[in-house]
């Protein structure tokens, strides 16, 4: 065993046992972040805050929620909303948080795409981010089922049905996921377990991994500039703070983040108190009824773009049915962002506005995703169906073109 001297202070006592001063340096005061970044780089910290808010409000909801098809609806809409003191507040915080977290995830993700933060050694940051996206999607989907309203039931029905399209094992897989031939009590209890235990645990692990993946390649900056972090850190520590291109994570970077976080929290609680309705579908205030299909079934807003890609193909092309084409397109839409670092063939790490071809590609993609999201909620008939078809095709074509235009771009301007 190591030899211990009598500690002169409490800090030294902890230092001898846990190396807290070193830990503080490595994680906070000597973890270097580029100086030249804007408010969009605060989204990561906002996401952590939202995850904490969801966790805490979720724990309070868990005290009264009942995962049983006969009790779930009333436990949410009657017990929590009307009987328990401030139960309504916890529910609104949880529902608004679950919706807004996706808005922030999308901003965070598209900031990464805009600034090329997935390139040159940052691939693992991107992949771990995508893992978080998948986990949050699963968390959102499983949570939406818990109030056991009409949309909980039918969205669960439609989404689990999609797995039936997988060749050979599809039908068995659907039964395995549901735990029954139809969406039932077994489905609710297993999604409850996933929502409150397994997925949150996986998210915690994935967040830790995402942070670890940031350590070696370091955070990107507004210009996509590469520099020696150790050299810049030395300048900072030597007192040359103005000249140095980096600042410590704590207190400098986080204090700026906390300001953005402060504005965000005002916006968040404004939504919680005055506009919570957008996060809760009116149809979901009717109890689930397996015999009464709602006129239009749609998922929450953050899944609408991929849902529209699924519905976009409504007629047969080259002998393949519309349903199968939709499923293939849906699978592509859900997997394509994962391989983004390898689809962009240009080594240029620059903001999109400084990239001659990519800048058009980027804004076209954003416009297309907005159209898909809007039409994903409308009934897929008449003109809507055609808009759905063309915007789904645009999505696929854009991704097919990405390697081509970025290769051309690399030839034109070269990489750095
Ligand atoms: C939902 C949970 C997530 C959390 C808590 C989280 C947290 C963070 C934090 C704190 C940072 C560093 C500062 C910043 O750029 O904001 C960061 C960076 C990054 N994240 Fe996430 N993130 C999450 C999801 C995602 C997703 C879904 C993606 C996209 C695939 C992603 C991709 C990235 C990238 C590429 C960077 C590096 C940015 C740069 O170097 O400039 N993250 N993340």
CSV table of C-alpha atoms and ligand atoms in Angstrom, one decimal:
chain,number,residue,atom,x,y,z
A,1,UNK,CA,0.0,0.0,0.0
A,2,UNK,CA,1.1,3.6,-0.7
A,3,UNK,CA,2.5,5.6,2.1
A,4,UNK,CA,0.2,8.4,3.4
A,5,UNK,CA,1.4,11.5,5.1
A,6,UNK,CA,-1.0,13.4,7.5
A,7,UNK,CA,-3.0,15.7,5.3
A,8,UNK,CA,-2.6,19.5,5.9
A,9,UNK,CA,-6.1,20.3,4.6
A,10,UNK,CA,-9.4,18.6,3.5
A,11,UNK,CA,-8.5,19.1,-0.1
A,12,UNK,CA,-5.1,17.3,0.4
A,13,UNK,CA,-6.9,14.5,2.2
A,14,UNK,CA,-9.2,14.0,-0.8
A,15,UNK,CA,-6.3,14.6,-3.2
A,16,UNK,CA,-4.3,11.7,-1.6
A,17,UNK,CA,-7.2,9.4,-2.1
A,18,UNK,CA,-8.9,10.5,-5.3
A,19,UNK,CA,-6.6,12.9,-7.1
A,20,UNK,CA,-9.3,15.5,-7.2
A,21,UNK,CA,-7.0,18.4,-8.1
A,22,UNK,CA,-5.8,16.5,-11.1
A,23,UNK,CA,-9.3,15.5,-12.1
A,24,UNK,CA,-10.4,19.1,-11.9
A,25,UNK,CA,-7.6,20.2,-14.1
A,26,UNK,CA,-8.1,17.4,-16.7
A,27,UNK,CA,-11.9,17.8,-16.9
A,28,UNK,CA,-12.3,21.6,-16.2
A,29,UNK,CA,-9.6,24.2,-15.8
A,30,UNK,CA,-7.1,22.6,-18.3
A,31,UNK,CA,-9.6,21.2,-20.8
A,32,UNK,CA,-9.1,23.5,-23.8
A,33,UNK,CA,-11.8,24.8,-26.0
A,34,UNK,CA,-11.3,27.0,-29.1
A,35,UNK,CA,-12.0,30.7,-28.6
A,36,UNK,CA,-13.6,31.2,-31.9
A,37,UNK,CA,-17.0,29.6,-31.5
A,38,UNK,CA,-20.5,31.0,-31.4
A,39,UNK,CA,-23.7,30.4,-29.5
A,40,UNK,CA,-24.4,27.2,-31.5
A,41,UNK,CA,-21.6,25.5,-29.6
A,42,UNK,CA,-23.7,25.9,-26.5
A,43,UNK,CA,-26.3,23.3,-27.7
A,44,UNK,CA,-24.3,20.4,-26.2
A,45,UNK,CA,-24.6,21.9,-22.7
A,46,UNK,CA,-28.3,22.7,-23.3
A,47,UNK,CA,-28.8,19.1,-24.2
A,48,UNK,CA,-27.3,17.9,-21.0
A,49,UNK,CA,-29.5,20.3,-19.1
A,50,UNK,CA,-32.6,19.0,-20.9
A,51,UNK,CA,-31.6,15.4,-20.2
A,52,UNK,CA,-31.4,16.3,-16.5
A,53,UNK,CA,-34.8,18.0,-16.6
A,54,UNK,CA,-36.3,15.0,-18.3
A,55,UNK,CA,-34.8,12.6,-15.8
A,56,UNK,CA,-36.0,14.6,-12.7
A,57,UNK,CA,-39.5,15.3,-14.0
A,58,UNK,CA,-39.7,11.6,-15.1
A,59,UNK,CA,-38.8,10.4,-11.6
A,60,UNK,CA,-41.7,12.5,-10.2
A,61,UNK,CA,-44.1,11.2,-12.8
A,62,UNK,CA,-43.0,7.6,-12.1
A,63,UNK,CA,-44.3,7.9,-8.5
A,64,UNK,CA,-47.9,7.9,-9.7
A,65,UNK,CA,-47.8,6.4,-13.2
A,66,UNK,CA,-49.3,2.9,-13.6
A,67,UNK,CA,-47.9,0.7,-16.4
A,68,UNK,CA,-51.2,-1.3,-17.0
A,69,UNK,CA,-53.5,-0.9,-20.0
A,70,UNK,CA,-56.5,-0.5,-17.6
A,71,UNK,CA,-54.9,2.1,-15.4
A,72,UNK,CA,-52.3,4.0,-17.4
A,73,UNK,CA,-54.6,6.5,-19.1
A,74,UNK,CA,-56.3,7.5,-15.8
A,75,UNK,CA,-53.0,7.6,-13.8
A,76,UNK,CA,-51.7,10.2,-16.2
A,77,UNK,CA,-54.9,12.2,-17.2
A,78,UNK,CA,-56.6,12.0,-13.8
A,79,UNK,CA,-54.2,11.2,-11.0
A,80,UNK,CA,-51.2,13.1,-12.2
A,81,UNK,CA,-53.0,16.0,-14.0
A,82,UNK,CA,-55.7,16.6,-11.4
A,83,UNK,CA,-55.1,15.0,-8.1
A,84,UNK,CA,-51.4,15.2,-7.3
A,85,UNK,CA,-50.1,18.7,-6.3
A,86,UNK,CA,-48.1,20.1,-9.2
A,87,UNK,CA,-48.5,16.8,-11.1
A,88,UNK,CA,-49.6,18.9,-14.1
A,89,UNK,CA,-46.3,20.9,-13.9
A,90,UNK,CA,-44.2,17.8,-14.0
A,91,UNK,CA,-46.1,16.4,-16.9
A,92,UNK,CA,-45.9,19.7,-18.9
A,93,UNK,CA,-42.2,20.0,-18.1
A,94,UNK,CA,-41.6,16.4,-19.2
A,95,UNK,CA,-43.7,16.7,-22.4
A,96,UNK,CA,-42.3,20.0,-23.5
A,97,UNK,CA,-38.7,18.8,-22.6
A,98,UNK,CA,-39.2,15.7,-24.7
A,99,UNK,CA,-40.3,17.8,-27.7
A,100,UNK,CA,-37.7,20.6,-27.4
A,101,UNK,CA,-34.8,18.1,-26.9
A,102,UNK,CA,-35.3,17.1,-30.5
A,103,UNK,CA,-35.3,20.7,-31.7
A,104,UNK,CA,-31.9,21.2,-29.9
A,105,UNK,CA,-30.6,17.8,-31.1
A,106,UNK,CA,-31.4,18.8,-34.7
A,107,UNK,CA,-29.8,22.3,-34.3
A,108,UNK,CA,-26.7,20.6,-32.7
A,109,UNK,CA,-26.5,18.0,-35.5
A,110,UNK,CA,-26.9,20.5,-38.3
A,111,UNK,CA,-24.3,22.8,-36.7
A,112,UNK,CA,-21.9,19.9,-37.0
A,113,UNK,CA,-22.9,19.4,-40.6
A,114,UNK,CA,-22.6,23.1,-41.4
A,115,UNK,CA,-19.1,23.5,-39.9
A,116,UNK,CA,-17.8,20.1,-41.0
A,117,UNK,CA,-17.3,18.9,-37.4
A,118,UNK,CA,-17.5,15.2,-38.4
A,119,UNK,CA,-14.4,15.2,-40.5
A,120,UNK,CA,-10.6,14.5,-40.1
A,121,UNK,CA,-10.5,12.5,-36.9
A,122,UNK,CA,-13.8,13.6,-35.5
A,123,UNK,CA,-15.7,10.6,-36.9
A,124,UNK,CA,-16.1,9.0,-33.5
A,125,UNK,CA,-17.7,12.2,-32.1
A,126,UNK,CA,-20.2,12.0,-35.0
A,127,UNK,CA,-20.9,8.3,-34.6
A,128,UNK,CA,-21.4,8.6,-30.8
A,129,UNK,CA,-23.7,11.5,-31.5
A,130,UNK,CA,-25.8,9.4,-34.0
A,131,UNK,CA,-26.0,6.7,-31.3
A,132,UNK,CA,-27.4,9.3,-29.0
A,133,UNK,CA,-29.9,10.3,-31.7
A,134,UNK,CA,-31.1,6.7,-32.1
A,135,UNK,CA,-31.4,6.3,-28.3
A,136,UNK,CA,-33.3,9.6,-27.9
A,137,UNK,CA,-35.6,8.5,-30.7
A,138,UNK,CA,-36.3,5.2,-29.0
A,139,UNK,CA,-36.8,7.0,-25.7
A,140,UNK,CA,-39.3,9.5,-27.3
A,141,UNK,CA,-41.2,6.7,-29.0
A,142,UNK,CA,-41.4,4.5,-26.0
A,143,UNK,CA,-42.5,7.4,-23.8
A,144,UNK,CA,-45.2,8.5,-26.2
A,145,UNK,CA,-46.9,5.1,-25.7
A,146,UNK,CA,-47.1,5.4,-21.9
A,147,UNK,CA,-50.2,7.7,-21.5
A,148,UNK,CA,-52.1,5.0,-23.5
A,149,UNK,CA,-54.1,7.5,-25.5
A,150,UNK,CA,-55.4,6.9,-29.0
A,151,UNK,CA,-52.2,8.3,-30.7
A,152,UNK,CA,-50.0,6.3,-28.2
A,153,UNK,CA,-51.7,3.1,-29.3
A,154,UNK,CA,-52.0,3.7,-33.0
A,155,UNK,CA,-48.5,5.3,-33.5
A,156,UNK,CA,-47.1,2.2,-31.6
A,157,UNK,CA,-49.2,0.0,-33.9
A,158,UNK,CA,-48.0,1.7,-37.1
A,159,UNK,CA,-44.3,2.0,-36.1
A,160,UNK,CA,-44.0,-1.6,-34.8
A,161,UNK,CA,-45.8,-2.8,-38.0
A,162,UNK,CA,-42.9,-1.2,-40.1
A,163,UNK,CA,-40.6,-4.0,-38.9
A,164,UNK,CA,-42.9,-6.5,-40.6
A,165,UNK,CA,-41.4,-5.2,-43.9
A,166,UNK,CA,-38.0,-6.8,-43.1
A,167,UNK,CA,-37.6,-9.8,-45.4
A,168,UNK,CA,-37.9,-13.4,-43.9
A,169,UNK,CA,-38.1,-12.5,-40.2
A,170,UNK,CA,-40.4,-9.4,-40.3
A,171,UNK,CA,-43.6,-11.0,-39.0
A,172,UNK,CA,-42.0,-12.8,-36.2
A,173,UNK,CA,-40.0,-9.7,-35.3
A,174,UNK,CA,-43.2,-7.7,-34.9
A,175,UNK,CA,-44.7,-10.2,-32.6
A,176,UNK,CA,-41.4,-10.4,-30.6
A,177,UNK,CA,-41.3,-6.6,-30.2
A,178,UNK,CA,-45.0,-6.3,-29.2
A,179,UNK,CA,-44.9,-9.4,-27.0
A,180,UNK,CA,-48.2,-10.3,-28.5
A,181,UNK,CA,-49.9,-10.4,-31.9
A,182,UNK,CA,-51.3,-6.9,-31.4
A,183,UNK,CA,-50.3,-3.9,-29.3
A,184,UNK,CA,-51.3,-4.9,-25.8
A,185,UNK,CA,-50.5,-4.9,-22.1
A,186,UNK,CA,-47.3,-6.8,-22.7
A,187,UNK,CA,-46.2,-4.1,-25.2
A,188,UNK,CA,-46.9,-1.3,-22.7
A,189,UNK,CA,-45.0,-3.0,-19.9
A,190,UNK,CA,-41.9,-3.7,-22.0
A,191,UNK,CA,-41.9,-0.2,-23.5
A,192,UNK,CA,-42.3,1.1,-19.9
A,193,UNK,CA,-39.2,-0.8,-18.8
A,194,UNK,CA,-37.2,0.5,-21.9
A,195,UNK,CA,-38.3,4.1,-21.3
A,196,UNK,CA,-37.5,4.3,-17.5
A,197,UNK,CA,-34.5,2.0,-17.3
A,198,UNK,CA,-32.7,0.5,-20.2
A,199,UNK,CA,-32.6,3.4,-22.6
A,200,UNK,CA,-31.8,6.1,-20.0
A,201,UNK,CA,-28.9,3.9,-18.8
A,202,UNK,CA,-27.7,3.5,-22.4
A,203,UNK,CA,-28.0,7.3,-22.9
A,204,UNK,CA,-25.8,8.0,-19.9
A,205,UNK,CA,-23.2,5.7,-21.2
A,206,UNK,CA,-23.4,7.2,-24.7
A,207,UNK,CA,-23.1,10.7,-23.4
A,208,UNK,CA,-19.9,9.7,-21.5
A,209,UNK,CA,-18.6,8.1,-24.7
A,210,UNK,CA,-19.5,11.2,-26.7
A,211,UNK,CA,-17.5,13.4,-24.3
A,212,UNK,CA,-14.6,11.0,-24.4
A,213,UNK,CA,-14.6,11.1,-28.2
A,214,UNK,CA,-14.2,14.9,-28.0
A,215,UNK,CA,-11.0,14.7,-26.0
A,216,UNK,CA,-8.5,13.8,-28.6
A,217,UNK,CA,-9.6,15.5,-31.8
A,218,UNK,CA,-10.9,18.5,-29.7
A,219,UNK,CA,-13.9,20.8,-30.4
A,220,UNK,CA,-14.0,22.3,-33.9
A,221,UNK,CA,-14.2,26.1,-34.4
A,222,UNK,CA,-16.0,28.6,-36.7
A,223,UNK,CA,-13.2,28.6,-39.3
A,224,UNK,CA,-12.5,24.9,-39.2
A,225,UNK,CA,-8.9,25.9,-38.4
A,226,UNK,CA,-6.5,23.2,-37.2
A,227,UNK,CA,-3.9,24.2,-34.6
A,228,UNK,CA,-1.7,22.7,-31.9
A,229,UNK,CA,-3.9,22.8,-28.7
A,230,UNK,CA,-0.9,22.2,-26.4
A,231,UNK,CA,1.0,25.1,-27.8
A,232,UNK,CA,-2.0,27.4,-27.5
A,233,UNK,CA,-2.7,26.1,-24.0
A,234,UNK,CA,0.9,27.0,-23.0
A,235,UNK,CA,0.4,30.5,-24.2
A,236,UNK,CA,-2.8,30.8,-22.2
A,237,UNK,CA,-1.1,29.5,-19.0
A,238,UNK,CA,1.9,31.8,-19.5
A,239,UNK,CA,-0.6,34.7,-19.3
A,240,UNK,CA,-0.7,35.3,-23.1
A,241,UNK,CA,-4.5,35.0,-23.0
A,242,UNK,CA,-5.2,37.4,-25.9
A,243,UNK,CA,-2.9,35.7,-28.3
A,244,UNK,CA,-3.9,32.2,-27.4
A,245,UNK,CA,-6.6,30.5,-29.6
A,246,UNK,CA,-8.0,28.5,-26.7
A,247,UNK,CA,-9.8,29.1,-23.4
A,248,UNK,CA,-10.3,26.7,-20.5
A,249,UNK,CA,-13.6,24.7,-20.3
A,250,UNK,CA,-14.2,26.1,-16.8
A,251,UNK,CA,-14.7,28.9,-16.0
A,252,UNK,CA,-14.4,30.7,-19.4
A,253,UNK,CA,-16.2,28.4,-21.9
A,254,UNK,CA,-19.0,27.3,-19.5
A,255,UNK,CA,-19.7,30.9,-18.3
A,256,UNK,CA,-20.5,31.8,-21.9
A,257,UNK,CA,-22.6,28.6,-22.3
A,258,UNK,CA,-24.5,29.4,-19.1
A,259,UNK,CA,-25.6,32.7,-20.6
A,260,UNK,CA,-27.0,31.0,-23.7
A,261,UNK,CA,-28.5,28.3,-21.3
A,262,UNK,CA,-30.1,31.2,-19.3
A,263,UNK,CA,-31.9,32.5,-22.4
A,264,UNK,CA,-32.9,29.0,-23.4
A,265,UNK,CA,-34.4,28.3,-19.9
A,266,UNK,CA,-36.6,31.4,-20.2
A,267,UNK,CA,-37.8,30.2,-23.6
A,268,UNK,CA,-38.3,26.7,-22.2
A,269,UNK,CA,-40.4,27.8,-19.2
A,270,UNK,CA,-42.4,30.2,-21.4
A,271,UNK,CA,-43.4,27.1,-23.5
A,272,UNK,CA,-44.1,25.0,-20.4
A,273,UNK,CA,-46.5,27.6,-18.9
A,274,UNK,CA,-48.0,29.2,-22.0
A,275,UNK,CA,-47.7,26.9,-25.0
A,276,UNK,CA,-47.4,23.3,-23.7
A,277,UNK,CA,-50.2,22.3,-26.0
A,278,UNK,CA,-47.9,21.8,-29.0
A,279,UNK,CA,-46.2,18.9,-27.1
A,280,UNK,CA,-49.4,17.0,-26.5
A,281,UNK,CA,-51.7,15.8,-29.3
A,282,UNK,CA,-55.4,16.5,-28.7
A,283,UNK,CA,-56.3,12.9,-30.0
A,284,UNK,CA,-54.1,11.5,-27.2
A,285,UNK,CA,-56.6,12.8,-24.6
A,286,UNK,CA,-59.0,10.0,-25.8
A,287,UNK,CA,-58.2,6.6,-24.3
A,288,UNK,CA,-56.6,3.9,-26.5
A,289,UNK,CA,-59.2,1.9,-28.4
A,290,UNK,CA,-58.0,-0.9,-30.7
A,291,UNK,CA,-61.3,-0.9,-32.5
A,292,UNK,CA,-61.4,2.7,-33.4
A,293,UNK,CA,-58.7,3.9,-35.9
A,294,UNK,CA,-58.1,7.7,-35.9
A,295,UNK,CA,-58.7,9.4,-39.2
A,296,UNK,CA,-55.0,10.4,-39.6
A,297,UNK,CA,-52.2,8.6,-37.8
A,298,UNK,CA,-48.9,10.5,-37.5
A,299,UNK,CA,-46.0,10.5,-35.1
A,300,UNK,CA,-44.6,13.4,-33.1
A,301,UNK,CA,-43.2,16.3,-35.1
A,302,UNK,CA,-39.5,15.1,-34.9
A,303,UNK,CA,-40.3,11.9,-36.7
A,304,UNK,CA,-42.5,13.4,-39.4
A,305,UNK,CA,-39.7,13.9,-42.0
A,306,UNK,CA,-38.8,10.2,-42.1
A,307,UNK,CA,-42.5,9.2,-41.8
A,308,UNK,CA,-43.2,11.2,-44.9
A,309,UNK,CA,-40.3,9.5,-46.7
A,310,UNK,CA,-42.0,6.2,-45.8
A,311,UNK,CA,-45.4,7.4,-47.1
A,312,UNK,CA,-43.9,9.3,-50.1
A,313,UNK,CA,-43.9,6.2,-52.4
A,314,UNK,CA,-47.5,5.5,-53.0
A,315,UNK,CA,-47.4,3.7,-56.4
A,316,UNK,CA,-45.6,0.9,-58.0
A,317,UNK,CA,-42.3,1.6,-59.8
A,318,UNK,CA,-40.5,-1.0,-62.0
A,319,UNK,CA,-42.6,-3.8,-60.5
A,320,UNK,CA,-41.8,-2.9,-56.9
A,321,UNK,CA,-44.8,-2.0,-54.8
A,322,UNK,CA,-45.2,1.5,-53.3
A,323,UNK,CA,-45.1,0.0,-49.8
A,324,UNK,CA,-41.8,-1.8,-50.3
A,325,UNK,CA,-40.2,1.3,-52.0
A,326,UNK,CA,-41.4,3.4,-49.0
A,327,UNK,CA,-39.8,0.9,-46.6
A,328,UNK,CA,-36.5,0.9,-48.5
A,329,UNK,CA,-36.5,4.7,-48.6
A,330,UNK,CA,-37.3,4.9,-44.9
A,331,UNK,CA,-34.4,2.5,-44.1
A,332,UNK,CA,-32.1,4.7,-46.1
A,333,UNK,CA,-33.4,7.9,-44.5
A,334,UNK,CA,-32.7,6.5,-41.0
A,335,UNK,CA,-29.3,5.1,-41.8
A,336,UNK,CA,-27.8,7.7,-44.1
A,337,UNK,CA,-26.8,10.3,-41.5
A,338,UNK,CA,-24.8,7.7,-39.7
A,339,UNK,CA,-22.3,7.5,-42.6
A,340,UNK,CA,-22.3,11.2,-43.3
A,341,UNK,CA,-18.5,11.6,-42.6
A,342,UNK,CA,-17.8,9.1,-45.5
A,343,UNK,CA,-20.3,10.6,-47.9
A,344,UNK,CA,-18.7,14.0,-47.8
A,345,UNK,CA,-15.6,13.3,-50.0
A,346,UNK,CA,-14.1,16.8,-49.6
A,347,UNK,CA,-11.4,17.1,-46.9
A,348,UNK,CA,-12.2,20.8,-46.6
A,349,UNK,CA,-13.1,21.7,-43.0
A,350,UNK,CA,-14.8,25.0,-43.5
A,351,UNK,CA,-18.3,26.4,-42.7
A,352,UNK,CA,-20.8,25.6,-45.5
A,353,UNK,CA,-20.9,29.2,-46.7
A,354,UNK,CA,-17.2,29.0,-47.7
A,355,UNK,CA,-17.7,25.8,-49.7
A,356,UNK,CA,-18.7,26.4,-53.3
A,357,UNK,CA,-21.1,23.5,-53.9
A,358,UNK,CA,-21.9,22.2,-50.4
A,359,UNK,CA,-23.5,25.5,-49.4
A,360,UNK,CA,-26.3,24.9,-51.9
A,361,UNK,CA,-26.6,21.2,-50.9
A,362,UNK,CA,-26.9,22.1,-47.2
A,363,UNK,CA,-29.7,24.7,-47.6
A,364,UNK,CA,-31.6,22.5,-50.1
A,365,UNK,CA,-31.5,19.7,-47.6
A,366,UNK,CA,-32.9,21.9,-44.8
A,367,UNK,CA,-35.7,23.2,-47.1
A,368,UNK,CA,-36.5,19.6,-48.1
A,369,UNK,CA,-36.6,18.4,-44.5
A,370,UNK,CA,-39.0,21.3,-43.6
A,371,UNK,CA,-41.3,20.4,-46.5
A,372,UNK,CA,-41.2,16.7,-45.5
A,373,UNK,CA,-42.0,17.6,-41.9
A,374,UNK,CA,-45.0,19.8,-42.9
A,375,UNK,CA,-46.5,17.3,-45.3
A,376,UNK,CA,-45.9,14.4,-42.9
A,377,UNK,CA,-48.7,15.6,-40.7
A,378,UNK,CA,-51.2,16.2,-43.6
A,379,UNK,CA,-53.4,13.4,-45.0
A,380,UNK,CA,-51.5,11.8,-47.9
A,381,UNK,CA,-54.1,12.4,-50.6
A,382,UNK,CA,-54.3,14.4,-53.8
A,383,UNK,CA,-51.6,17.1,-54.2
A,384,UNK,CA,-50.2,16.2,-50.7
A,385,UNK,CA,-49.3,12.7,-51.9
A,386,UNK,CA,-47.3,14.2,-54.9
A,387,UNK,CA,-45.5,16.7,-52.7
A,388,UNK,CA,-44.6,13.8,-50.4
A,389,UNK,CA,-43.3,11.8,-53.4
A,390,UNK,CA,-41.2,14.7,-54.9
A,391,UNK,CA,-39.8,15.8,-51.5
A,392,UNK,CA,-38.9,12.1,-50.7
A,393,UNK,CA,-37.2,11.8,-54.0
A,394,UNK,CA,-35.3,15.1,-53.5
A,395,UNK,CA,-34.1,13.7,-50.1
A,396,UNK,CA,-32.7,10.6,-51.8
A,397,UNK,CA,-31.2,12.4,-54.8
A,398,UNK,CA,-29.5,14.9,-52.5
A,399,UNK,CA,-27.7,12.1,-50.6
A,400,UNK,CA,-26.9,10.3,-53.9
A,401,UNK,CA,-25.3,13.6,-55.1
A,402,UNK,CA,-23.4,14.4,-51.9
A,403,UNK,CA,-20.2,12.3,-52.7
A,404,UNK,CA,-20.2,13.6,-56.3
A,405,UNK,CA,-20.5,17.3,-55.5
A,406,UNK,CA,-18.0,17.1,-52.6
A,407,UNK,CA,-15.5,15.3,-54.8
A,408,UNK,CA,-15.9,18.0,-57.4
A,409,UNK,CA,-15.5,20.6,-54.7
A,410,UNK,CA,-12.3,19.0,-53.5
A,411,UNK,CA,-10.9,19.1,-57.0
A,412,UNK,CA,-11.9,22.8,-57.4
A,413,UNK,CA,-10.6,24.2,-54.1
A,414,UNK,CA,-8.5,21.4,-52.5
A,415,UNK,CA,-8.6,20.5,-48.8
A,416,UNK,CA,-6.6,21.9,-45.9
B,1,LIG,C1,-28.4,14.2,-27.3
B,1,LIG,C2,-27.4,14.2,-26.6
B,1,LIG,C3,-26.1,15.0,-26.9
B,1,LIG,C4,-25.4,15.6,-26.0
B,1,LIG,C5,-25.7,15.7,-24.5
B,1,LIG,C6,-24.2,16.2,-26.7
B,1,LIG,C7,-23.3,16.9,-26.1
B,1,LIG,C8,-22.2,17.5,-26.8
B,1,LIG,C9,-21.3,18.5,-26.2
B,1,LIG,C10,-21.3,19.0,-24.8
B,1,LIG,C11,-20.4,18.9,-27.2
B,1,LIG,C12,-19.3,19.9,-27.1
B,1,LIG,C13,-19.7,21.3,-27.3
B,1,LIG,C14,-20.7,21.5,-28.4
B,1,LIG,O1,-20.3,21.5,-29.6
B,1,LIG,O2,-21.9,21.7,-28.1
B,1,LIG,C15,-20.8,18.1,-28.4
B,1,LIG,C16,-20.1,18.2,-29.6
B,1,LIG,C17,-20.5,17.5,-30.7
B,1,LIG,N1,-21.6,16.7,-30.9
B,1,LIG,FE1,-22.9,16.3,-29.5
B,1,LIG,N2,-24.3,15.8,-28.0
B,1,LIG,C18,-25.5,15.1,-28.2
B,1,LIG,C19,-25.9,14.6,-29.4
B,1,LIG,C20,-25.3,14.7,-30.6
B,1,LIG,C21,-25.8,14.3,-31.9
B,1,LIG,C22,-27.2,13.6,-32.1
B,1,LIG,C23,-24.9,14.5,-32.9
B,1,LIG,C24,-25.0,14.2,-34.3
B,1,LIG,C25,-24.7,13.1,-34.9
B,1,LIG,C26,-23.8,15.1,-32.2
B,1,LIG,C27,-22.6,15.5,-32.8
B,1,LIG,C28,-21.6,16.3,-32.2
B,1,LIG,C29,-20.4,16.8,-32.9
B,1,LIG,C30,-20.1,16.5,-34.4
B,1,LIG,C31,-19.7,17.5,-32.0
B,1,LIG,C32,-18.4,18.2,-32.2
B,1,LIG,C33,-18.7,19.7,-32.4
B,1,LIG,C34,-17.4,20.4,-32.7
B,1,LIG,O3,-16.3,19.8,-32.7
B,1,LIG,O4,-17.5,21.6,-33.1
B,1,LIG,N3,-24.0,15.2,-30.9
B,1,LIG,N4,-21.9,17.3,-28.1
